[in-house]
XYZ file of C-alpha atoms in Angstrom:
289
model
C 16.240 10.234 -17.941
C 13.042 10.849 -19.740
C 11.181 7.461 -18.213
C 11.775 9.285 -14.243
C 11.163 12.965 -15.537
C 7.929 10.195 -16.924
C 7.611 9.206 -13.415
C 8.219 12.396 -12.039
C 6.200 14.148 -13.990
C 3.180 10.834 -12.919
C 3.921 11.635 -8.629
C 2.989 15.390 -9.284
C 0.048 14.883 -11.433
C -1.132 12.907 -9.364
C -0.822 14.801 -6.243
C -2.696 18.065 -7.717
C -5.346 15.697 -9.005
C -6.303 14.270 -5.798
C -5.695 17.227 -3.574
C -8.466 18.656 -6.438
C -10.998 16.497 -5.622
C -10.480 15.303 -1.375
C -14.045 16.992 -0.832
C -16.213 15.442 -3.220
C -18.086 12.388 -1.900
C -18.404 10.678 -4.795
C -15.409 9.087 -3.586
C -16.703 7.175 -0.193
C -12.942 6.018 1.085
C -11.543 9.144 -0.192
C -9.124 10.318 -2.665
C -5.736 7.956 -1.144
C -6.388 5.292 -4.648
C -5.621 7.970 -7.025
C -2.220 8.247 -5.862
C -1.694 4.219 -5.845
C -3.113 4.314 -9.808
C -0.356 6.603 -10.509
C 2.254 4.413 -8.264
C 1.328 1.480 -9.871
C 2.185 2.952 -13.572
C 5.388 4.473 -12.672
C 6.292 1.120 -10.791
C 5.574 -0.569 -14.405
C 7.369 1.996 -15.854
C 10.308 1.510 -14.069
C 10.210 -2.707 -14.412
C 10.547 -0.956 -18.568
C 13.640 1.206 -17.414
C 15.044 -2.595 -16.495
C 14.354 -3.768 -19.359
C 15.785 -1.538 -21.965
C 18.944 -0.773 -19.619
C 19.393 -5.042 -20.287
C 18.689 -4.573 -23.649
C 21.001 -1.363 -24.035
C 24.278 -3.488 -21.674
C 23.270 -7.025 -23.553
C 23.289 -5.109 -27.382
C 26.544 -3.601 -26.145
C 28.757 -6.349 -25.435
C 27.238 -8.343 -28.736
C 28.381 -4.711 -30.363
C 30.908 -2.929 -28.597
C 30.748 0.718 -29.673
C 33.758 3.412 -28.922
C 33.367 5.306 -25.649
C 34.311 9.094 -25.261
C 35.070 8.474 -21.585
C 35.939 12.184 -20.642
C 32.053 13.541 -21.878
C 30.890 9.855 -21.138
C 31.642 10.746 -17.157
C 31.067 14.206 -16.954
C 27.357 13.716 -18.807
C 26.919 10.868 -16.208
C 28.403 12.635 -13.000
C 25.440 15.327 -13.553
C 23.080 13.312 -13.992
C 24.114 11.397 -10.348
C 24.158 15.240 -8.871
C 20.474 15.612 -9.909
C 19.698 12.913 -9.094
C 21.150 12.917 -5.469
C 19.395 16.545 -5.052
C 15.802 14.549 -5.634
C 16.907 12.127 -3.873
C 16.912 14.166 -0.709
C 13.890 16.598 -1.799
C 11.404 13.495 -1.651
C 13.536 12.365 1.161
C 12.718 15.310 3.230
C 8.949 15.189 1.599
C 8.954 12.118 3.307
C 9.911 13.153 7.023
C 7.566 15.992 6.621
C 5.181 13.659 6.385
C 3.473 16.292 4.706
C -0.063 14.945 3.514
C -3.122 15.488 1.390
C -5.209 15.465 4.283
C -7.816 12.717 2.837
C -10.672 12.744 4.382
C -12.989 10.063 3.757
C -15.882 10.131 6.665
C -18.511 11.093 5.296
C -21.056 11.259 8.129
C -18.454 9.700 10.166
C -15.929 10.635 12.721
C -12.492 9.166 12.271
C -10.326 10.050 15.384
C -7.093 8.731 13.755
C -5.267 9.860 11.098
C -1.923 8.465 11.416
C 1.356 8.567 8.880
C 0.496 7.924 5.845
C 2.890 6.134 3.636
C 2.497 7.932 0.250
C 3.442 5.220 -2.336
C 3.420 8.195 -4.816
C 6.565 9.704 -3.309
C 7.772 6.280 -2.434
C 7.828 5.190 -6.161
C 9.168 8.153 -7.008
C 11.791 8.032 -5.221
C 12.860 4.666 -6.429
C 12.989 5.815 -9.548
C 15.471 9.189 -8.187
C 17.408 6.336 -6.373
C 17.076 4.056 -9.292
C 18.847 6.458 -11.797
C 21.745 7.594 -9.532
C 22.459 3.685 -8.794
C 22.443 3.319 -12.330
C 25.483 6.506 -12.871
C 27.757 5.242 -9.730
C 28.156 1.853 -11.971
C 28.271 3.303 -14.828
C 31.312 6.245 -13.133
C 33.119 2.847 -11.474
C 32.575 0.672 -15.546
C 33.353 4.154 -16.665
C 36.907 4.506 -14.447
C 37.463 0.697 -15.307
C 37.348 1.292 -19.053
C 39.448 5.063 -19.465
C 42.016 3.668 -16.644
C 41.958 -0.255 -17.471
C 41.311 -1.066 -20.628
C 38.310 -3.257 -19.185
C 35.481 -1.677 -21.849
C 32.846 -4.696 -20.947
C 32.650 -3.759 -17.033
C 30.145 -0.540 -18.372
C 27.896 -3.754 -20.167
C 28.317 -5.518 -17.185
C 27.871 -2.846 -14.102
C 24.272 -1.954 -16.157
C 23.276 -5.975 -16.697
C 23.778 -5.781 -12.717
C 21.721 -2.764 -11.570
C 18.677 -4.027 -13.074
C 18.833 -6.627 -9.736
C 17.717 -3.722 -7.935
C 16.024 -2.107 -9.934
C 13.561 -4.658 -10.794
C 13.191 -5.629 -7.162
C 12.363 -2.861 -6.423
C 9.466 -2.883 -9.132
C 8.114 -5.602 -7.870
C 7.731 -4.585 -3.922
C 6.508 -1.288 -5.193
C 4.099 -2.841 -7.812
C 2.745 -6.041 -5.117
C 2.614 -2.743 -2.443
C 0.243 -0.600 -4.769
C -1.831 -4.144 -5.970
C -3.034 -4.538 -3.306
C -4.394 -1.564 -2.151
C -5.859 -1.340 -5.724
C -7.286 -4.494 -5.165
C -8.630 -4.171 -1.365
C -6.568 -7.107 -0.590
C -6.169 -7.409 3.219
C -2.697 -7.388 3.352
C -2.483 -6.790 7.586
C -3.143 -9.966 9.661
C -1.753 -8.012 12.573
C -4.628 -5.662 12.719
C -6.912 -8.499 12.145
C -5.764 -10.353 14.689
C -6.551 -7.533 16.771
C -9.652 -6.763 15.982
C -10.705 -10.461 16.843
C -9.273 -10.674 19.710
C -10.892 -7.205 21.309
C -14.744 -8.519 20.391
C -13.783 -12.009 21.135
C -12.181 -11.209 24.044
C -16.151 -11.880 26.027
C -16.081 -15.244 24.871
C -19.468 -15.131 23.807
C -19.089 -13.452 20.987
C -17.688 -14.712 17.589
C -17.073 -12.540 14.701
C -18.283 -14.316 11.437
C -17.847 -11.762 9.282
C -14.723 -9.114 8.580
C -14.278 -7.521 5.668
C -10.543 -5.118 6.534
C -8.844 -2.407 3.581
C -6.181 -0.489 3.565
C -8.127 3.296 2.305
C -5.156 5.672 3.171
C -1.116 5.373 4.048
C -1.536 3.223 7.058
C -4.925 3.774 8.104
C -7.391 0.371 7.328
C -11.778 0.204 6.953
C -13.118 -2.800 8.164
C -17.150 -4.030 7.969
C -17.759 -7.066 10.794
C -20.274 -9.119 11.490
C -20.926 -10.331 14.472
C -22.781 -12.982 16.527
C -23.693 -13.168 20.078
C -26.494 -14.595 22.468
C -25.709 -11.119 24.752
C -25.316 -8.182 22.079
C -24.706 -4.668 23.372
C -24.574 -2.158 20.571
C -22.478 -0.804 18.257
C -21.052 1.493 20.472
C -19.608 -0.744 23.165
C -17.971 -2.178 19.988
C -16.502 0.938 19.198
C -14.426 1.617 22.319
C -13.366 -2.002 22.228
C -11.524 -1.176 19.445
C -10.555 1.998 20.407
C -6.996 0.746 20.630
C -6.999 -0.371 17.126
C -5.816 2.921 15.832
C -5.414 2.177 12.012
C -9.126 2.252 11.908
C -10.261 5.172 10.743
C -14.484 3.736 9.321
C -15.670 0.939 11.380
C -18.909 -0.676 9.964
C -20.641 -3.675 12.197
C -23.632 -5.554 12.355
C -24.991 -7.700 15.134
C -26.005 -10.870 15.063
C -28.370 -11.502 17.489
C -28.998 -16.061 18.320
C -32.324 -16.910 19.443
C -34.053 -20.319 19.888
C -37.498 -21.351 18.233
C -40.287 -23.599 17.791
C -40.790 -25.047 15.249
C -42.648 -27.922 15.472
C -41.049 -31.256 16.792
C -37.892 -29.709 15.522
C -36.359 -27.172 17.455
C -35.016 -23.900 14.193
C -32.425 -21.900 14.794
C -32.479 -18.470 13.494
C -31.669 -14.765 13.288
C -32.393 -12.078 13.499
C -31.443 -8.474 14.691
C -32.949 -7.858 18.168
C -32.695 -5.523 20.830
C -30.406 -6.363 23.214
C -33.015 -6.782 25.797
C -33.480 -10.473 24.941
C -31.502 -12.854 25.618
C -30.805 -16.554 23.643
C -29.935 -18.689 26.918
C -29.690 -22.425 25.654
C -27.690 -21.897 22.568
C -24.411 -20.764 22.950
C -22.953 -18.407 19.747
C -20.193 -21.211 19.011
C -22.706 -24.029 17.858
C -24.415 -20.914 15.790
C -21.326 -20.669 14.255
C -20.474 -24.434 13.838
C -24.851 -24.451 11.841
C -26.446 -26.089 15.135
């Protein structure tokens, strides 16, 4: 219970810190990652809980102890009740979609703020559920031992419960570490961006960076090459259907054909949309000429 109380404490502390610092412009994309760092810590703590349960279960298999069944059942039922109440509170919290109102639009306007998948709440929820699961297994084992004299059930059930605990811990570690390391974990959005920008058959994306900045909201940096470029607002309009994009930076590069003695030299320059490049295709440029 102490570890789960710590997990809930971590969630509360990171929530309060994020809320307190949400208007601090030194955080380029808001304070969301404070919550993620807390969730990452909770994921490690959850794995540690699993290790402790396995250790305790193995020790009880090797060195059986006398169990006070009635007392153990009372304590376990109390623990299960507390966990169910906590789980219900966290479930309501998730359904309400209450967020920290992260603002990372310093100098930019963001029209969409979608539902936030709050990893801090998720980590606390997994701790509570894992503790409840352990309690359920323990109750089943205690009744089995008391009524059927199957004393080995208690440690065996403990080991079985850790399978799910380790699974949840790994999934949470994977999700939080991806966010902390700015990993592009959404190929669908990446493909949608490419499809919208490159749909005219002339424009090509030469470089694309996409990363999460809050829940299911993303920031992206796009470098595109075109022989008939338009202004950045045109490309921003193209990307409006991608509601997950909260921050967009666009670099536009235009192909130009320059003369250089006997051999033609391809150069690139950021030029006005009025200048044209009629004799050289964008695909040729991207392929190295």
